[in-house]
Structures are given as structure tokens and as C-alpha cells.
PDB file of C-alpha atoms in Angstrom:
ATOM      1  CA  MET A 181      -0.017  -0.024  -0.003  1.00  0.00           C
ATOM      2  CA  LYS A 182       1.424   3.343  -1.058  1.00  0.00           C
ATOM      3  CA  VAL A 183       1.348   6.034   1.674  1.00  0.00           C
ATOM      4  CA  LYS A 184      -0.138   9.156   0.006  1.00  0.00           C
ATOM      5  CA  ILE A 185       0.152  11.417   3.016  1.00  0.00           C
ATOM      6  CA  VAL A 186       3.576  12.952   3.599  1.00  0.00           C
ATOM      7  CA  LYS A 187       5.209  15.248   6.091  1.00  0.00           C
ATOM      8  CA  GLY A 188       3.928  18.834   5.798  1.00  0.00           C
ATOM      9  CA  ASP A 189       0.505  17.943   4.425  1.00  0.00           C
ATOM     10  CA  MET A 190      -2.639  19.500   5.919  1.00  0.00           C
ATOM     11  CA  VAL A 191      -4.956  16.724   7.211  1.00  0.00           C
ATOM     12  CA  GLU A 192      -8.236  16.417   9.172  1.00  0.00           C
ATOM     13  CA  VAL A 193      -8.874  13.800  11.831  1.00  0.00           C
ATOM     14  CA  ILE A 194     -11.979  11.782  10.732  1.00  0.00           C
ATOM     15  CA  SER A 195     -12.523   9.608  13.748  1.00  0.00           C
ATOM     16  CA  GLY A 196     -11.852   9.472  17.452  1.00  0.00           C
ATOM     17  CA  ASN A 197     -11.872  12.069  20.234  1.00  0.00           C
ATOM     18  CA  ASP A 198     -10.224  14.731  18.031  1.00  0.00           C
ATOM     19  CA  LYS A 199     -12.634  14.273  15.119  1.00  0.00           C
ATOM     20  CA  GLY A 200     -12.694  17.396  12.973  1.00  0.00           C
ATOM     21  CA  HIS A 201      -9.293  18.743  14.134  1.00  0.00           C
ATOM     22  CA  ARG A 202      -7.070  20.016  11.332  1.00  0.00           C
ATOM     23  CA  GLY A 203      -3.300  20.206  11.513  1.00  0.00           C
ATOM     24  CA  THR A 204      -0.142  19.570   9.571  1.00  0.00           C
ATOM     25  CA  VAL A 205       1.624  16.214   9.533  1.00  0.00           C
ATOM     26  CA  GLN A 206       4.820  16.458  11.579  1.00  0.00           C
ATOM     27  CA  GLN A 207       6.061  12.925  10.962  1.00  0.00           C
ATOM     28  CA  VAL A 208       5.025   9.690   9.173  1.00  0.00           C
ATOM     29  CA  ILE A 209       6.000   6.560  11.177  1.00  0.00           C
ATOM     30  CA  ARG A 210       6.295   3.228   9.319  1.00  0.00           C
ATOM     31  CA  LYS A 211       6.586   0.255  11.630  1.00  0.00           C
ATOM     32  CA  LYS A 212       8.357  -2.935  10.488  1.00  0.00           C
ATOM     33  CA  ASP A 213       7.313  -6.555  10.810  1.00  0.00           C
ATOM     34  CA  LYS A 214       9.473  -9.365  12.205  1.00  0.00           C
ATOM     35  CA  SER A 215      11.318  -9.843   8.946  1.00  0.00           C
ATOM     36  CA  GLY A 216      12.354  -6.149   8.904  1.00  0.00           C
ATOM     37  CA  LYS A 217      10.165  -5.058   6.002  1.00  0.00           C
ATOM     38  CA  PRO A 218       7.802  -2.136   6.397  1.00  0.00           C
ATOM     39  CA  ASP A 219       4.310  -3.322   7.421  1.00  0.00           C
ATOM     40  CA  PRO A 220       1.622  -1.570   5.294  1.00  0.00           C
ATOM     41  CA  ASP A 221      -0.999  -1.991   8.117  1.00  0.00           C
ATOM     42  CA  ARG A 222       1.227  -0.192  10.725  1.00  0.00           C
ATOM     43  CA  VAL A 223       1.619   3.298   9.380  1.00  0.00           C
ATOM     44  CA  TYR A 224       1.079   6.220  11.814  1.00  0.00           C
ATOM     45  CA  VAL A 225       1.193  10.001  11.571  1.00  0.00           C
ATOM     46  CA  LEU A 226       1.874  12.760  14.101  1.00  0.00           C
ATOM     47  CA  VAL A 227      -0.569  15.570  13.608  1.00  0.00           C
ATOM     48  CA  ALA A 228       0.131  19.025  15.186  1.00  0.00           C
ATOM     49  CA  GLY A 229      -2.274  19.649  18.094  1.00  0.00           C
ATOM     50  CA  ALA A 230      -4.198  16.412  17.739  1.00  0.00           C
ATOM     51  CA  ASN A 231      -4.256  13.281  20.046  1.00  0.00           C
ATOM     52  CA  LEU A 232      -2.550  15.123  22.906  1.00  0.00           C
ATOM     53  CA  VAL A 233      -1.314  13.058  25.825  1.00  0.00           C
ATOM     54  CA  ILE A 234       0.461  13.954  29.050  1.00  0.00           C
ATOM     55  CA  LYS A 235       3.910  12.425  29.565  1.00  0.00           C
ATOM     56  CA  HIS A 236       5.322  12.531  33.104  1.00  0.00           C
ATOM     57  CA  GLN A 237       9.061  13.227  32.693  1.00  0.00           C
ATOM     58  CA  ARG A 238      11.403  13.001  35.658  1.00  0.00           C
ATOM     59  CA  ARG A 239      14.880  14.360  35.986  1.00  0.00           C
ATOM     60  CA  THR A 240      17.654  12.054  34.727  1.00  0.00           C
ATOM     61  CA  GLY A 241      21.052  12.995  36.129  1.00  0.00           C
ATOM     62  CA  ARG A 242      22.538  16.410  35.524  1.00  0.00           C
ATOM     63  CA  VAL A 243      21.103  16.817  32.008  1.00  0.00           C
ATOM     64  CA  SER A 244      18.907  19.919  31.750  1.00  0.00           C
ATOM     65  CA  THR A 245      15.854  18.395  30.185  1.00  0.00           C
ATOM     66  CA  GLN A 246      12.257  19.551  30.614  1.00  0.00           C
ATOM     67  CA  THR A 247      10.715  17.865  33.631  1.00  0.00           C
ATOM     68  CA  GLY A 248       7.204  17.491  35.029  1.00  0.00           C
ATOM     69  CA  ARG A 249       4.025  17.025  32.993  1.00  0.00           C
ATOM     70  CA  ILE A 250       4.716  17.417  29.303  1.00  0.00           C
ATOM     71  CA  GLU A 251       1.844  17.590  26.860  1.00  0.00           C
ATOM     72  CA  ARG A 252       2.671  16.186  23.475  1.00  0.00           C
ATOM     73  CA  GLU A 253       1.167  14.580  20.393  1.00  0.00           C
ATOM     74  CA  ALA A 254       0.755  10.781  20.165  1.00  0.00           C
ATOM     75  CA  PRO A 255       0.666   8.938  16.851  1.00  0.00           C
ATOM     76  CA  LEU A 256      -2.572   8.349  14.994  1.00  0.00           C
ATOM     77  CA  HIS A 257      -3.171   5.527  12.534  1.00  0.00           C
ATOM     78  CA  ILE A 258      -3.094   6.806   8.971  1.00  0.00           C
ATOM     79  CA  SER A 259      -6.642   5.566   8.357  1.00  0.00           C
ATOM     80  CA  LYS A 260      -7.930   8.033  10.888  1.00  0.00           C
ATOM     81  CA  VAL A 261      -6.861  11.129   8.902  1.00  0.00           C
ATOM     82  CA  ALA A 262      -7.916  12.524   5.542  1.00  0.00           C
ATOM     83  CA  LEU A 263      -5.902  14.793   3.333  1.00  0.00           C
ATOM     84  CA  ILE A 264      -7.257  18.366   2.835  1.00  0.00           C
ATOM     85  CA  GLY A 265      -7.665  19.058  -0.847  1.00  0.00           C
ATOM     86  CA  THR A 266      -7.286  22.223  -2.881  1.00  0.00           C
ATOM     87  CA  ASP A 267     -10.903  23.234  -2.141  1.00  0.00           C
ATOM     88  CA  GLY A 268     -10.443  22.960   1.640  1.00  0.00           C
ATOM     89  CA  LYS A 269     -12.455  19.726   1.983  1.00  0.00           C
ATOM     90  CA  PRO A 270     -11.189  16.280   3.002  1.00  0.00           C
ATOM     91  CA  THR A 271     -10.292  14.195  -0.003  1.00  0.00           C
ATOM     92  CA  ARG A 272      -8.233  11.219  -1.169  1.00  0.00           C
ATOM     93  CA  ALA A 273      -5.022  11.550  -3.113  1.00  0.00           C
ATOM     94  CA  GLY A 274      -4.121   9.843  -6.301  1.00  0.00           C
ATOM     95  CA  TYR A 275      -1.306   9.864  -8.843  1.00  0.00           C
ATOM     96  CA  GLU A 276      -1.295  10.774 -12.523  1.00  0.00           C
ATOM     97  CA  VAL A 277       1.543  10.168 -14.960  1.00  0.00           C
ATOM     98  CA  ALA A 278       2.038  12.835 -17.618  1.00  0.00           C
ATOM     99  CA  ALA A 279       3.104  12.162 -21.151  1.00  0.00           C
ATOM    100  CA  ASN A 280       6.699  13.035 -20.310  1.00  0.00           C
ATOM    101  CA  GLY A 281       6.760  10.365 -17.572  1.00  0.00           C
ATOM    102  CA  GLU A 282       6.466  12.846 -14.646  1.00  0.00           C
ATOM    103  CA  LYS A 283       4.334  11.562 -11.746  1.00  0.00           C
ATOM    104  CA  THR A 284       2.214  14.138  -9.865  1.00  0.00           C
ATOM    105  CA  ARG A 285      -0.110  13.812  -6.913  1.00  0.00           C
ATOM    106  CA  ILE A 286      -3.723  14.815  -7.653  1.00  0.00           C
ATOM    107  CA  ASP A 287      -6.853  15.633  -5.662  1.00  0.00           C
ATOM    108  CA  ARG A 288      -9.419  12.866  -6.258  1.00  0.00           C
ATOM    109  CA  ARG A 289     -12.373  15.161  -5.524  1.00  0.00           C
ATOM    110  CA  SER A 290     -11.539  17.953  -7.969  1.00  0.00           C
ATOM    111  CA  GLY A 291      -8.808  16.426 -10.138  1.00  0.00           C
ATOM    112  CA  ASP A 292      -6.457  19.370  -9.465  1.00  0.00           C
ATOM    113  CA  PRO A 293      -2.798  18.714  -8.781  1.00  0.00           C
ATOM    114  CA  LEU A 294      -1.837  18.838  -5.112  1.00  0.00           C
ATOM    115  CA  PRO A 295       1.070  21.133  -4.266  1.00  0.00           C
ATOM    116  CA  LYS A 296       4.225  19.647  -2.705  1.00  0.00           C
ATOM    117  CA  PRO A 297       4.279  20.399   1.039  1.00  0.00           C
ATOM    118  CA  ARG A 298       7.030  22.603   2.417  1.00  0.00           C
ATOM    119  CA  ASP A 299       8.922  21.092   5.263  1.00  0.00           C
TER     120      ASP A 299
END
């Protein structure tokens, strides 16, 4: 399965406690199976401001790290987010190959090409 959501894309959470929240993808996490190959069913994304959890961090030695209760994003399964298209509505992404062999990502709802996200 080809992952069509990449770092920097604007997505909307479509299920769960944060349903309707929009944010940018900070990271795409691909887990591996026992043989070391990427598992297509275990793909997760970190969305800015969505699925916030509290991590209790204690001091470790003399290192000056942030301590106490730290609120941060937890990974969401990629099936729980939808890409925001060119018209501002959730959509699916597809690929189109031009005559010169160049592959571009397109918006399935409108057919417009999707811009490359800036990191």
C-alpha cells in the first residue's frame, strides 16, 4: 500500500476524540514486521495539536531536560486522517503520470494537482 500522506500535508482527523481537528503532519511513522520489511498496516502520523497526551518526565542525572508534565502529540493511525484538498475539503489523493513520464499527486475530488508540502 502506497502512503499518500507525507510530512507537511494539511490533514483532518476523521474519527476518534479529536474528530474534525485540522493540523499539519509532523512525521510519518512506518513500523516494520518481524522480517524487517515495512508493514503496510502499521503506518502512523503525528498531527500537530491532535491526540494530545500527558507524559510525566522525571529528571535524569544532571542533564537539563524539561521535567514534570509534558503535553505532546501521540501517533494516529493513517486511516484516521484525511488529506485536505485544494478546495479545503477532506479528499483522497491519487497519482497521474504525464506524457513526459512525470508523476504528480492529484486531488481525487476535484482532479487538481496537489502542491508539494514545504517542510
